[in-house]
């Protein structure tokens, strides 16, 4: 996993609530057996018309946002399916940070496994960032994970919360499986005790 | 006296391998269900790292999401990408020593239907799957939730998950359900009340008389949609109905183990005085047959209602409602019962079990699918299909005008050829009405199997109670 330390880039505004994972990446693109290549189809049904032409009104098709690295969105972002193809598509497009008033649990979790930082902020802070983001390419935002701070184009800063363990993993690009493998003796001890306690399940 | 615990607390504690001071925990996973869409990258990850599956005997694989539902599918899957995914699952199951219910196996079906059916799902277990509707298994008092592909790989490699404990939420449904009201109406009504984010960060325990009175099938329908209410997992405390359902299934405990297991399962309930962070109470007598009108599962109204106006909502939901109505092609003020449909889909991990098909057959008794309507039944598993054929349900439904399909996820998410065309309107027993969910431009109204049958008869959204009294 790529480390996440400090990210500076254009923020794209997507002021919709309940953006679901079917919107982020529709099912026809889940048939891949790879993690890469999904960026083209990120937000496919909003981004392209029925003939596959770009919809010029959709935010990521506008010249200012084609290189966006940050997405600012409405509440309950990422609701719906557990498909990790959603964060894969965001990542493949180049988005490494999503800011919203709230996230659906599984999506939120999946982001951290892919070097994407989801940030929860109060609605009024999100509204402010949405305003900043509307200014397009002139509105680069910097997200500093170490300091847990977002700096807007006007120099103001917004602090944010993040789970310390997840922060540590992102900052260092740590692989969860590797970390858990270090605890293999504990897993073995658990399995032994469990087999005695619940033989039908073990 | 020990601290009173919720059911969730008890299952969590029984599976805790390790806990860091900040609460980051390593949780042991009893059963891992794997399907073709969210697993290929996980197996590839194992291969690249030279890792094995830690407990293949606790893992089971089944293709369900993109398998076609036509009778000849075992010979060949036409769609190349789908075929590659199904073949990849087959090869991975073989390479890593995992039991597979393949496309031509009568035990094949939707992963959340075959788990309980084969007895993999048992009370008190932790169960995961790379699919958000894993919540279904909570109906047995198992802690079950969806995970992403990275976590699928993590569970394959370590049989554990890194987790932080969720909060406890209680949803109590008091009293008994009125006639014509089913488990689907309960869970949709709950989501209508709490919203799709109402359960975020929580595990929901469903309880109360109306829940206790549900069959295991009905309880699975309720827990299935915990995720639509924002909760990762839903739970119902196991009871005699649960034990009776599990007993004798292929992977259920046997002999002495059975006795031990049941003795333990009887301890799986929320202690008197245990703390819930959030409590919601519904009165069953006030629940009506419901349908969704929009593109979020929280857009729920009784069938007696009218399409709402966006101005009835506040904040971001107002714009969302406007967008929903435009997508759905609906005018505010239209009675829901006047909405004409093109298609009826009976299937999905919400409602494709035998009891659901019996419900449909009951409403269809002596009646036909309206001419010109496309109506399909996709049983949840090969075994459900076989049972329905044995009970004569299949024949009745075919005679009534239904297309009788092979098992799979099918039009619930339209990854296989079963899809809606743009603008096509569907009365669906599935669990999501998102834009494009059942096919690009397709319009979905979620409802119960009985309500879907009623819609099939009249060609419009219909109050099933009217057909019951006639």
XYZ file of C-alpha atoms in Angstrom, chain A residues 15-23 26-36 38 44-53 75-77 79-85 88 102-107 109-110 113-114 123 163-166 169 175-181 183-191 194-202, chain B residues 14-18 20 22 24 26 28 30-31 37-38 40-42 45 51 54-55 58 66 79 81-82 84-85 88 122 125 130-132 146-151 153-154 157-160 162-164 196-197 199-202 227 230 232 253 257 260-261 264-265 295-296 298 316-317 320 323 413-415 432 434-441:
166
model
C -22.595 17.887 -2.853
C -24.900 14.850 -2.879
C -26.053 12.831 0.116
C -26.103 9.009 0.132
C -23.638 8.573 -2.751
C -23.774 4.778 -2.988
C -21.166 2.333 -4.224
C -23.330 1.512 -7.264
C -22.885 5.158 -8.286
C -21.562 0.263 -11.349
C -21.752 -3.505 -11.278
C -20.746 -4.148 -14.880
C -17.210 -3.158 -13.909
C -17.005 -5.599 -11.011
C -16.246 -8.448 -13.349
C -12.555 -7.665 -13.369
C -10.118 -9.925 -11.567
C -7.677 -7.038 -11.060
C -7.563 -4.048 -8.766
C -6.430 -1.534 -11.361
C -11.291 1.100 -12.806
C -19.686 5.882 -14.815
C -23.442 6.476 -15.036
C -23.144 10.128 -14.073
C -19.963 10.699 -16.026
C -21.003 9.278 -19.401
C -24.227 9.313 -21.420
C -25.876 6.213 -22.878
C -23.526 6.315 -25.865
C -20.420 6.539 -23.731
C -19.794 10.251 -24.356
C -23.424 12.674 4.142
C -23.378 8.865 4.207
C -20.864 8.624 1.371
C -23.361 3.455 1.363
C -24.486 0.154 -0.121
C -22.354 -2.731 -1.217
C -19.025 -3.846 0.245
C -17.315 -3.716 -3.153
C -13.732 -2.614 -2.715
C -13.915 -1.727 -6.390
C -10.046 1.041 -6.209
C -20.276 10.867 7.395
C -19.382 7.627 5.638
C -20.889 4.169 5.431
C -18.879 1.774 7.604
C -17.609 -0.760 5.082
C -16.565 1.836 2.511
C -12.898 0.783 6.269
C -12.035 -0.212 2.703
C -6.802 -0.623 3.127
C -5.975 1.183 -0.100
C -21.459 19.679 7.936
C -8.047 6.566 14.478
C -4.409 6.356 15.709
C -3.870 2.790 14.446
C -5.224 3.596 11.007
C -0.779 2.266 8.969
C 0.022 -4.079 5.226
C -2.572 -5.366 7.721
C -1.867 -8.998 6.972
C 1.818 -8.582 7.748
C 0.923 -6.976 11.075
C -1.491 -9.744 11.997
C 0.982 -12.459 10.968
C 0.530 -12.261 16.182
C 0.271 -15.788 14.840
C 1.175 -17.349 18.211
C -1.806 -15.588 19.766
C -4.082 -16.860 17.027
C -2.816 -20.390 17.608
C -3.362 -20.099 21.349
C -6.883 -18.833 20.749
C -7.651 -21.698 18.382
C -11.542 -22.377 21.395
C -11.435 -25.989 20.214
C -11.761 -27.102 23.843
C -14.578 -24.657 24.547
C -16.575 -24.910 21.298
C -15.478 -28.073 19.466
C -18.409 -27.874 17.033
C -17.237 -24.518 15.716
C -13.494 -25.125 15.685
C -15.963 -15.016 22.774
C -13.931 -14.279 19.631
C -11.417 -11.758 20.874
C -7.887 -12.926 20.099
C -6.161 -9.744 21.114
C -4.673 -3.174 21.878
C -6.685 1.828 21.883
C -8.054 -2.067 17.990
C -8.133 -8.981 16.481
C -11.454 -14.668 15.298
C -15.569 -18.895 12.437
C -16.880 -19.063 8.893
C -16.848 -11.127 -7.587
C -15.007 -9.942 -4.493
C -10.189 -13.007 -7.195
C -7.941 -10.130 -6.109
C -7.726 -11.610 -2.597
C -2.760 -11.374 -3.175
C 0.553 -17.346 1.646
C -5.184 -20.703 7.115
C -8.430 -22.654 7.615
C -13.918 -22.938 7.649
C -22.901 -13.027 -12.100
C -20.390 -13.325 -21.032
C -15.826 -11.572 -18.074
C -18.380 -13.452 -15.979
C -13.517 -15.795 -16.289
C -14.594 -14.830 -12.770
C -11.171 -18.107 -11.358
C -24.788 -21.298 13.457
C -20.467 -17.631 15.323
C -17.135 -10.035 0.766
C -20.707 -8.902 0.448
C -22.637 -6.385 2.504
C -19.718 -7.733 4.929
C -16.055 -7.033 4.301
C -14.005 -5.646 1.422
C -11.596 -7.667 -0.680
C -8.521 -6.659 1.343
C -10.268 -8.073 4.391
C -7.549 -11.724 1.887
C -6.842 -10.986 5.546
C -4.570 -15.685 5.442
C -5.169 -15.337 9.177
C -8.767 -16.423 9.977
C -9.062 -13.123 11.854
C -8.779 -6.301 12.641
C -11.803 -4.551 14.090
C -12.960 -1.908 16.466
C -29.965 4.650 5.680
C -27.360 6.104 8.027
C -27.350 2.413 12.142
C -23.893 3.671 11.115
C -21.280 2.506 13.596
C -23.736 0.159 15.327
C -26.918 -2.823 6.104
C -26.415 1.642 7.904
C -22.842 -3.543 9.485
C -23.023 -30.095 14.942
C -21.386 -31.766 19.913
C -22.935 -28.968 23.864
C -23.647 -26.454 21.150
C -24.055 -22.793 24.757
C -26.496 -21.265 22.294
C -33.633 5.625 -5.079
C -32.676 5.050 -1.463
C -35.103 4.919 3.243
C -29.361 17.554 1.360
C -32.281 15.134 1.310
C -31.732 13.966 -3.294
C -33.142 13.815 -8.206
C -27.914 -6.299 -9.048
C -28.033 -7.153 -12.734
C -24.500 -8.469 -13.084
C -31.564 -1.926 -3.097
C -30.187 2.670 -6.142
C -29.961 4.367 -9.532
C -28.958 1.813 -12.133
C -28.909 -1.018 -9.626
C -31.037 -3.420 -11.686
C -29.838 -2.056 -15.013
C -28.857 1.378 -16.277
C -31.895 3.668 -16.135
